[in-house]
Short mmCIF file of N, CA and C in Angstrom, two decimals:
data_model
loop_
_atom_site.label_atom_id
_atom_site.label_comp_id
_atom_site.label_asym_id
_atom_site.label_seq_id
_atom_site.Cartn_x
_atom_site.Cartn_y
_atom_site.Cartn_z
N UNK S 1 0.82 -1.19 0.00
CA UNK S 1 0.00 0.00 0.00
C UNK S 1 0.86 1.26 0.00
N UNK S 2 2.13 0.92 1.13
CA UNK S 2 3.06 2.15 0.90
C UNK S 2 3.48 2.82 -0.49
N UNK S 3 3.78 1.34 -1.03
CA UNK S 3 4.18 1.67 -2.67
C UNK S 3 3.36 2.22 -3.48
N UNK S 4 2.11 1.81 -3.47
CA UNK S 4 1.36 2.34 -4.21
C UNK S 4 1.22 3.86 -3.78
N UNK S 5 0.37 3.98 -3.10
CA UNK S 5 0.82 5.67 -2.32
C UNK S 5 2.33 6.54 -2.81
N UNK S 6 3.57 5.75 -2.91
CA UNK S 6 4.67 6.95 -3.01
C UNK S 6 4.50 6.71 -4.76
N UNK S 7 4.48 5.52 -5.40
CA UNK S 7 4.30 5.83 -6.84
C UNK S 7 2.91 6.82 -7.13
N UNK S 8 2.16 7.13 -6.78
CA UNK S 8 1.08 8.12 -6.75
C UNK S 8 1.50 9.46 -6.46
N UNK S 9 2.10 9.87 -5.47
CA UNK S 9 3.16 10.80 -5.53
C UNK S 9 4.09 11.55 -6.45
N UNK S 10 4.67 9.82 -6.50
CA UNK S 10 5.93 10.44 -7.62
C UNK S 10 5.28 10.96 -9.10
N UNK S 11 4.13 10.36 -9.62
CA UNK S 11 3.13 10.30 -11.04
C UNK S 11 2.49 11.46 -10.78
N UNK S 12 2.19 12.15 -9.92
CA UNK S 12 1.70 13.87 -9.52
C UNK S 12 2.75 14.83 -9.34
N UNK S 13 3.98 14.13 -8.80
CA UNK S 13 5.13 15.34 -9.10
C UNK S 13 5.42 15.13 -10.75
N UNK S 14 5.43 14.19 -11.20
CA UNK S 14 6.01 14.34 -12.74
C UNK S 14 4.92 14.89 -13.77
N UNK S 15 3.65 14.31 -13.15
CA UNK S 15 2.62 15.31 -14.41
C UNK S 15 2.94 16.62 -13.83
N UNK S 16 2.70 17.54 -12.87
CA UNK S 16 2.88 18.39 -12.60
C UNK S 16 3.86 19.53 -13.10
N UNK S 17 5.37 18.77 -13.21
CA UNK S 17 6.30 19.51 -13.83
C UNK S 17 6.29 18.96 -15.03
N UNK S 18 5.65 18.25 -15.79
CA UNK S 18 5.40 17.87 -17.25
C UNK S 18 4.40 19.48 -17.56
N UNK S 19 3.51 19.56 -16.94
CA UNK S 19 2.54 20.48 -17.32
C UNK S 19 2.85 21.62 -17.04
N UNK S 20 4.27 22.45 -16.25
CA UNK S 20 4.57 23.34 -16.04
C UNK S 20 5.87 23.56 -17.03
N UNK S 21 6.66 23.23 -17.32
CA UNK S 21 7.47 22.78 -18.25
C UNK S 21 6.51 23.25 -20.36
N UNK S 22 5.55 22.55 -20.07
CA UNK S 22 4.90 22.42 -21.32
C UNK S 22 4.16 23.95 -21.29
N UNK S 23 3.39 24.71 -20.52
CA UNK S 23 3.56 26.03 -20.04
C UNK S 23 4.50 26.88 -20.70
N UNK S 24 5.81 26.68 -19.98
CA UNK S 24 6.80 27.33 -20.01
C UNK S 24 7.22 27.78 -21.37
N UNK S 25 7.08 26.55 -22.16
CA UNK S 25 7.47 25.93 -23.58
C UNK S 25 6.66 27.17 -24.45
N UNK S 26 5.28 27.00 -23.89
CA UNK S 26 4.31 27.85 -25.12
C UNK S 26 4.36 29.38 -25.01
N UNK S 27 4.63 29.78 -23.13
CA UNK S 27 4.77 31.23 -23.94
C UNK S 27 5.94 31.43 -24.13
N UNK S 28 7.39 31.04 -24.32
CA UNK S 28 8.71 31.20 -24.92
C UNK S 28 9.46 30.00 -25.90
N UNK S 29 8.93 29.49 -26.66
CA UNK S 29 9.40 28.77 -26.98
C UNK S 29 10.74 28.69 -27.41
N UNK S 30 11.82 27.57 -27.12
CA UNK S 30 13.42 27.73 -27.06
C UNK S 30 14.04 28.20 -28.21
N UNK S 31 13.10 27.77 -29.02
CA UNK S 31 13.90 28.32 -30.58
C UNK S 31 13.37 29.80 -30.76
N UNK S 32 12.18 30.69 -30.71
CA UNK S 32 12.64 31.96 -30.82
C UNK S 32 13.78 32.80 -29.42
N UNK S 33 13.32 31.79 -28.15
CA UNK S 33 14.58 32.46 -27.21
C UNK S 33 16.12 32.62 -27.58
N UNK S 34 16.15 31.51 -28.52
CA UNK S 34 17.43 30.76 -28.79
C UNK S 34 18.33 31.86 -30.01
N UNK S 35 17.09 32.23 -30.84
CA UNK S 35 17.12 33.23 -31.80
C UNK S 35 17.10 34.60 -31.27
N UNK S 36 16.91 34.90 -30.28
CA UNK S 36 16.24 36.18 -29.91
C UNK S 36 18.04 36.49 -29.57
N UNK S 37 18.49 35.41 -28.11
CA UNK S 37 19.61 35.40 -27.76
C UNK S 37 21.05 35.69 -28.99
N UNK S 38 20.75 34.57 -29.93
CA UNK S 38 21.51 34.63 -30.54
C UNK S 38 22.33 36.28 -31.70
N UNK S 39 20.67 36.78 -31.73
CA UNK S 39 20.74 38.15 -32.54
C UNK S 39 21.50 39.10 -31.76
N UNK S 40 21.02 39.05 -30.08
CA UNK S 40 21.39 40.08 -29.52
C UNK S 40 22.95 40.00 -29.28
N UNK S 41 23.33 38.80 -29.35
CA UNK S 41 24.94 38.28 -29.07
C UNK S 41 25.73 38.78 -30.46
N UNK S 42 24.96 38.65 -31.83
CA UNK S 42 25.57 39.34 -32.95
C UNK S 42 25.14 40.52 -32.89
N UNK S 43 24.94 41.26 -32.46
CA UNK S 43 24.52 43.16 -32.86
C UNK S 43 25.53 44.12 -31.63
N UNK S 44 25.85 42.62 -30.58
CA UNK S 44 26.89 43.14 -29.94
C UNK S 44 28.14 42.90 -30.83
N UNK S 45 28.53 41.53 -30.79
CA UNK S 45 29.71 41.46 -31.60
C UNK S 45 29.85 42.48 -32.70
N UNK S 46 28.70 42.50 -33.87
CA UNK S 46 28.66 43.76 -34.28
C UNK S 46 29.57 45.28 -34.30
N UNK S 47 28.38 45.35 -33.56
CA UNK S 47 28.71 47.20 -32.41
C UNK S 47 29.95 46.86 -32.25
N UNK S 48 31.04 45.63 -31.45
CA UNK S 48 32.10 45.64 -30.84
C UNK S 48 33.49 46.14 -32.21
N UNK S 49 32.81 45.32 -32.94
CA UNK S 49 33.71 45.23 -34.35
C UNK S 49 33.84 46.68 -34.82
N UNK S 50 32.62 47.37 -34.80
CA UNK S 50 32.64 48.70 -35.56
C UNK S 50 33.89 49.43 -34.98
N UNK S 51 33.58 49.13 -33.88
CA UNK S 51 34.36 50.34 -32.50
C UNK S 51 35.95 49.76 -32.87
N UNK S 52 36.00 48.72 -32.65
CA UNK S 52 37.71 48.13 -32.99
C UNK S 52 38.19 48.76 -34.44
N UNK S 53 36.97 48.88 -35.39
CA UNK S 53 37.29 49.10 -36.94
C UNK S 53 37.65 50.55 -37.12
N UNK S 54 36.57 51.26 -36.72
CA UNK S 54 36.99 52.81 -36.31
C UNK S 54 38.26 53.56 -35.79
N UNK S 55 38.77 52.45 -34.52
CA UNK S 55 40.17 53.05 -33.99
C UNK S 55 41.15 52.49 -35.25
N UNK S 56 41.26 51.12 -35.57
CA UNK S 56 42.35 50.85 -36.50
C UNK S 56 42.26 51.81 -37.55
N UNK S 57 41.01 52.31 -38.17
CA UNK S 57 41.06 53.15 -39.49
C UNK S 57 41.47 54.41 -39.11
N UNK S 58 41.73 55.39 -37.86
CA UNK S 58 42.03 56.32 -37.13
C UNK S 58 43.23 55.80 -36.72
N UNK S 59 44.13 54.81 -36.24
CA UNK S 59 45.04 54.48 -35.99
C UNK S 59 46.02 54.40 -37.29
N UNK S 60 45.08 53.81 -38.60
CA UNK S 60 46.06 53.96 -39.85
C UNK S 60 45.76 55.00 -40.41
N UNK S 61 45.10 56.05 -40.55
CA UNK S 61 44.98 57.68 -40.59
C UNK S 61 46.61 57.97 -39.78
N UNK S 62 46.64 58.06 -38.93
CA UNK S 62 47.35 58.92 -37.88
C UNK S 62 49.22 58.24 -38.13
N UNK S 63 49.09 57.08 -38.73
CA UNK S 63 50.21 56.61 -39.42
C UNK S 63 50.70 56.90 -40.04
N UNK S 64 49.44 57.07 -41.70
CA UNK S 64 49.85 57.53 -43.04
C UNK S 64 49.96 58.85 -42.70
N UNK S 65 49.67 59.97 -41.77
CA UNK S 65 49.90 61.37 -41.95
C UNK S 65 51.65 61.37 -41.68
N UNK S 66 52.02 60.60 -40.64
CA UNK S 66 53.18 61.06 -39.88
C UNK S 66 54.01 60.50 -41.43
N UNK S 67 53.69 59.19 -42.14
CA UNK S 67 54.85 58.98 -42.84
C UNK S 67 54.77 59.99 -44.08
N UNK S 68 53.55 60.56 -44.40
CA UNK S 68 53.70 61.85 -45.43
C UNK S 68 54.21 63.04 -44.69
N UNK S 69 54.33 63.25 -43.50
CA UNK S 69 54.78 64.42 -43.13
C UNK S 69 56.47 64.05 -43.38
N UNK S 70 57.35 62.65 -42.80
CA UNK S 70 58.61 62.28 -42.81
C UNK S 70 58.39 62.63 -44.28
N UNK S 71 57.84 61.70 -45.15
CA UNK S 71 58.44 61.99 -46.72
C UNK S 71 58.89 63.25 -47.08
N UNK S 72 57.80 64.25 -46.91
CA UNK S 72 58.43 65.29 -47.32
C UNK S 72 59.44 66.12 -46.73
N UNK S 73 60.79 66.12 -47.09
CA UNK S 73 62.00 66.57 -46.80
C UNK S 73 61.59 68.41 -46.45
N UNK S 74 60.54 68.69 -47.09
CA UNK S 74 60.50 70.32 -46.55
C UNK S 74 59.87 70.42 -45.13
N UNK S 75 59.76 69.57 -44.44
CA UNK S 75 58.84 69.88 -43.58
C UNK S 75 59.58 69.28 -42.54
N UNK S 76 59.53 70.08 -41.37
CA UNK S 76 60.60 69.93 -39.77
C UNK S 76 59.15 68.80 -39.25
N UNK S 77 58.99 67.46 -39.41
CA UNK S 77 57.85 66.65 -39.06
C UNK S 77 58.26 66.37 -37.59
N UNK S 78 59.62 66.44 -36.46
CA UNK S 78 59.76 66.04 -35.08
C UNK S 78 59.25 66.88 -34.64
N UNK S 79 58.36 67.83 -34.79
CA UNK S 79 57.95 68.84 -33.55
C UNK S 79 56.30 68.96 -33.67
N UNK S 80 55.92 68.30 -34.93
CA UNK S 80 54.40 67.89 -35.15
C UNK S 80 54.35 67.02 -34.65
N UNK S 81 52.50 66.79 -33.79
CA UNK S 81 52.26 66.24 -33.48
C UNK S 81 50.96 65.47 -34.03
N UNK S 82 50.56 64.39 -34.34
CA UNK S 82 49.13 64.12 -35.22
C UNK S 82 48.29 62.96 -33.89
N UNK S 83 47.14 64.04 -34.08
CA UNK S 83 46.28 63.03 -33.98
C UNK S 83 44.58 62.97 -34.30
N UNK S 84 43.97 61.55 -34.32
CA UNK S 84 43.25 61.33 -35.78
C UNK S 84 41.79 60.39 -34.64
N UNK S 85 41.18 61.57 -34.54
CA UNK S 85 39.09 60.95 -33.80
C UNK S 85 38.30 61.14 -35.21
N UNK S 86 37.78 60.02 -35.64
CA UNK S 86 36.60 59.52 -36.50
C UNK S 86 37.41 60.27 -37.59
N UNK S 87 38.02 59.80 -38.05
CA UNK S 87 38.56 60.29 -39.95
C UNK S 87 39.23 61.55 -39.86
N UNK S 88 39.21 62.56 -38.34
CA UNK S 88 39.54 64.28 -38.36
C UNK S 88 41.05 64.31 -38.01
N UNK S 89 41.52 64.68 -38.65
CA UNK S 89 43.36 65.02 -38.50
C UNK S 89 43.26 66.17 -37.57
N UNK S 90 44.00 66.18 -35.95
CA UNK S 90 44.08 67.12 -35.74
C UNK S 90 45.58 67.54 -35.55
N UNK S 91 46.38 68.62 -36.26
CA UNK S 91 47.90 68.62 -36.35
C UNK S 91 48.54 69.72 -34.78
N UNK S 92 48.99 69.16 -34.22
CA UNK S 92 49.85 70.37 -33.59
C UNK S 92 51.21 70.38 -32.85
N UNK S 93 51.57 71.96 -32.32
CA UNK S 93 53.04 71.26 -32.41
C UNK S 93 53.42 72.74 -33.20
N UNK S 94 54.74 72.65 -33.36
CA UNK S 94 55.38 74.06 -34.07
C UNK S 94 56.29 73.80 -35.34
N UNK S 95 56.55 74.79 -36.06
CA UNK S 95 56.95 74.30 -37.51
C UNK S 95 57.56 76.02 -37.55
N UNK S 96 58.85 75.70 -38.28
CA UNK S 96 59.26 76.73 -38.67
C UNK S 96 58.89 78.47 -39.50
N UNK S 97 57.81 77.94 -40.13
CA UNK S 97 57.58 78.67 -41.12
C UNK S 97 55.93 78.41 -41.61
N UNK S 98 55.12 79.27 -41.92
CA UNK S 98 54.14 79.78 -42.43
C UNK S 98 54.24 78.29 -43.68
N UNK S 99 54.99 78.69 -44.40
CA UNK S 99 55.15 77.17 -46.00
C UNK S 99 55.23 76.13 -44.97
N UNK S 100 56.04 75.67 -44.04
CA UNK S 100 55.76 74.87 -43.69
C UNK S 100 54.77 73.82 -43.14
N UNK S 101 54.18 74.98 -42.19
CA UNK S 101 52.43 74.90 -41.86
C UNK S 101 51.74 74.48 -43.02
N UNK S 102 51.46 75.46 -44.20
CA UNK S 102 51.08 75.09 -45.09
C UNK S 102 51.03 73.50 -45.74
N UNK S 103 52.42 72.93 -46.05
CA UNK S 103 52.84 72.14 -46.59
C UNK S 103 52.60 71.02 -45.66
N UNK S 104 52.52 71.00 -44.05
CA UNK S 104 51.90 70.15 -43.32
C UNK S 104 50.41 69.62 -43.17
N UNK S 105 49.55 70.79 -43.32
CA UNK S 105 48.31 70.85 -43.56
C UNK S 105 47.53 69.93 -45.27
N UNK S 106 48.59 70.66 -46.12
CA UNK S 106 48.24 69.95 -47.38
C UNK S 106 48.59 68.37 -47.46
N UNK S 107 49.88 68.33 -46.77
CA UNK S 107 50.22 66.58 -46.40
C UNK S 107 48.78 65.76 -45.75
N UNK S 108 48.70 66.19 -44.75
CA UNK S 108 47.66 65.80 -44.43
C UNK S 108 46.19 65.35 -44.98
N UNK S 109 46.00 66.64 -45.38
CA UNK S 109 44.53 66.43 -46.40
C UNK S 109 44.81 65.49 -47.26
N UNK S 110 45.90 64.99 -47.91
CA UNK S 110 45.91 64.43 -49.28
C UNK S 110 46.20 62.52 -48.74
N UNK S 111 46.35 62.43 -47.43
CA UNK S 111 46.03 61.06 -47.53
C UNK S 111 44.93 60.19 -47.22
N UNK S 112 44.51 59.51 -47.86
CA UNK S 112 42.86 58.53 -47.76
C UNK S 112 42.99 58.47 -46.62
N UNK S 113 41.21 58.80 -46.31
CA UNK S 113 40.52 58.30 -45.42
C UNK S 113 40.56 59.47 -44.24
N UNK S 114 40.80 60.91 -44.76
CA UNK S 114 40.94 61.77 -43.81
C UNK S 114 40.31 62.64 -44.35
N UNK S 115 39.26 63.30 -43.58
CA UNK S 115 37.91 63.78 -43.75
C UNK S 115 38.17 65.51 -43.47
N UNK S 116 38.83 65.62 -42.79
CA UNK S 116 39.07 67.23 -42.28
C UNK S 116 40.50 67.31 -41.66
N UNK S 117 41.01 68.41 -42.00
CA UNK S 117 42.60 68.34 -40.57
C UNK S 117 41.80 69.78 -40.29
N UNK S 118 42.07 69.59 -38.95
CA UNK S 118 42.34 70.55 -38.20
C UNK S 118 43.67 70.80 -37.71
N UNK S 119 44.07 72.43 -37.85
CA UNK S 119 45.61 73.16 -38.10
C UNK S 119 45.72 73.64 -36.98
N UNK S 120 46.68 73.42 -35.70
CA UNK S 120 46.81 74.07 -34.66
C UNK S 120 48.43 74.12 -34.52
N UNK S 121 48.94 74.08 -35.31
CA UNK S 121 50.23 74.14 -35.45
C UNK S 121 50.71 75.79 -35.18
N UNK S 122 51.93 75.52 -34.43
CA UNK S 122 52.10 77.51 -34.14
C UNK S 122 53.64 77.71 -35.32
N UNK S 123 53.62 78.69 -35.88
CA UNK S 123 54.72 79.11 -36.74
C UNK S 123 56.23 79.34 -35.39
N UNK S 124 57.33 79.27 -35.63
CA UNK S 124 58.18 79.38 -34.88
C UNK S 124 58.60 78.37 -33.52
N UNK S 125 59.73 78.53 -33.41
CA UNK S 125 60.04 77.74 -32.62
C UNK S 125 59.68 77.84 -31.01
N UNK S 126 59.58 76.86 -30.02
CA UNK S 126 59.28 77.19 -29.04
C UNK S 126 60.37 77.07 -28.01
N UNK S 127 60.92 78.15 -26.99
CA UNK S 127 62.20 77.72 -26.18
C UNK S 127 61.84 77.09 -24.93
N UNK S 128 62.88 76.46 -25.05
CA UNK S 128 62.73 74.80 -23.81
C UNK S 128 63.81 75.51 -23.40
N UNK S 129 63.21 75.80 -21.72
CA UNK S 129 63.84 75.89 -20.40
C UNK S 129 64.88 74.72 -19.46
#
């Protein structure tokens, strides 16, 4: 009689979580959760990629300026300084001469993938104390 009684038991705990389970199932079912999860895990990866892609393309901006500033032999390029937020060259730092400025500024503009320089470069030298 015991037995019968705890198998009666056990056959009401298992329909029970059969029928709560099957519940569970209909208002979420695993495959749109599974999908839902999965989208939100790519739109991060995503987003993450953009942000990594942005600095490297600003990181190789801020490269190609310095090696067009070295190329050109007219231009004192150790006292410029470059640096490069979302595609914008910003130059500064001191340069001998007015042409020089110039000729730093035009370096700049002319390599891909650089959207604006901004010129804060001062003409003349600066004395170190």
């Amino acid at each position: 009689m015991t037995r019968l009684k705890d198998a009666g038991t056990l056959l009401a705990l298992f329909l029970g979580s059969a029928m709560i389970s099957a519940s569970a199932y209909a208002e979420n079912p695993p495959a749109n959760s599974a999908q839902s999860v999965a989208s939100s895990a790519g739109q991060a990866v995503d987003s993450s990629l953009n942000k990594v892609g942005d600095f490297m393309d600003d990181s190789t901006i801020t490269a190609r300026v310095k090696a067009a500033l070295i190329d050109d032999k007219n231009i004192r390029s150790s006292d410029i300084s470059v640096k490069t937020e979302n595609k914008v060259v910003t130059l500064s730092g001191s340069v001998d001469s007015a042409e020089q400025k110039d000729l730093a500024v035009n370096a700049a503009k002319t390599v891909k993938g650089v959207t604006t320089v901004h010129d804060q470069l001062n003409v003349g030298r600066r004395e170190v104390c």
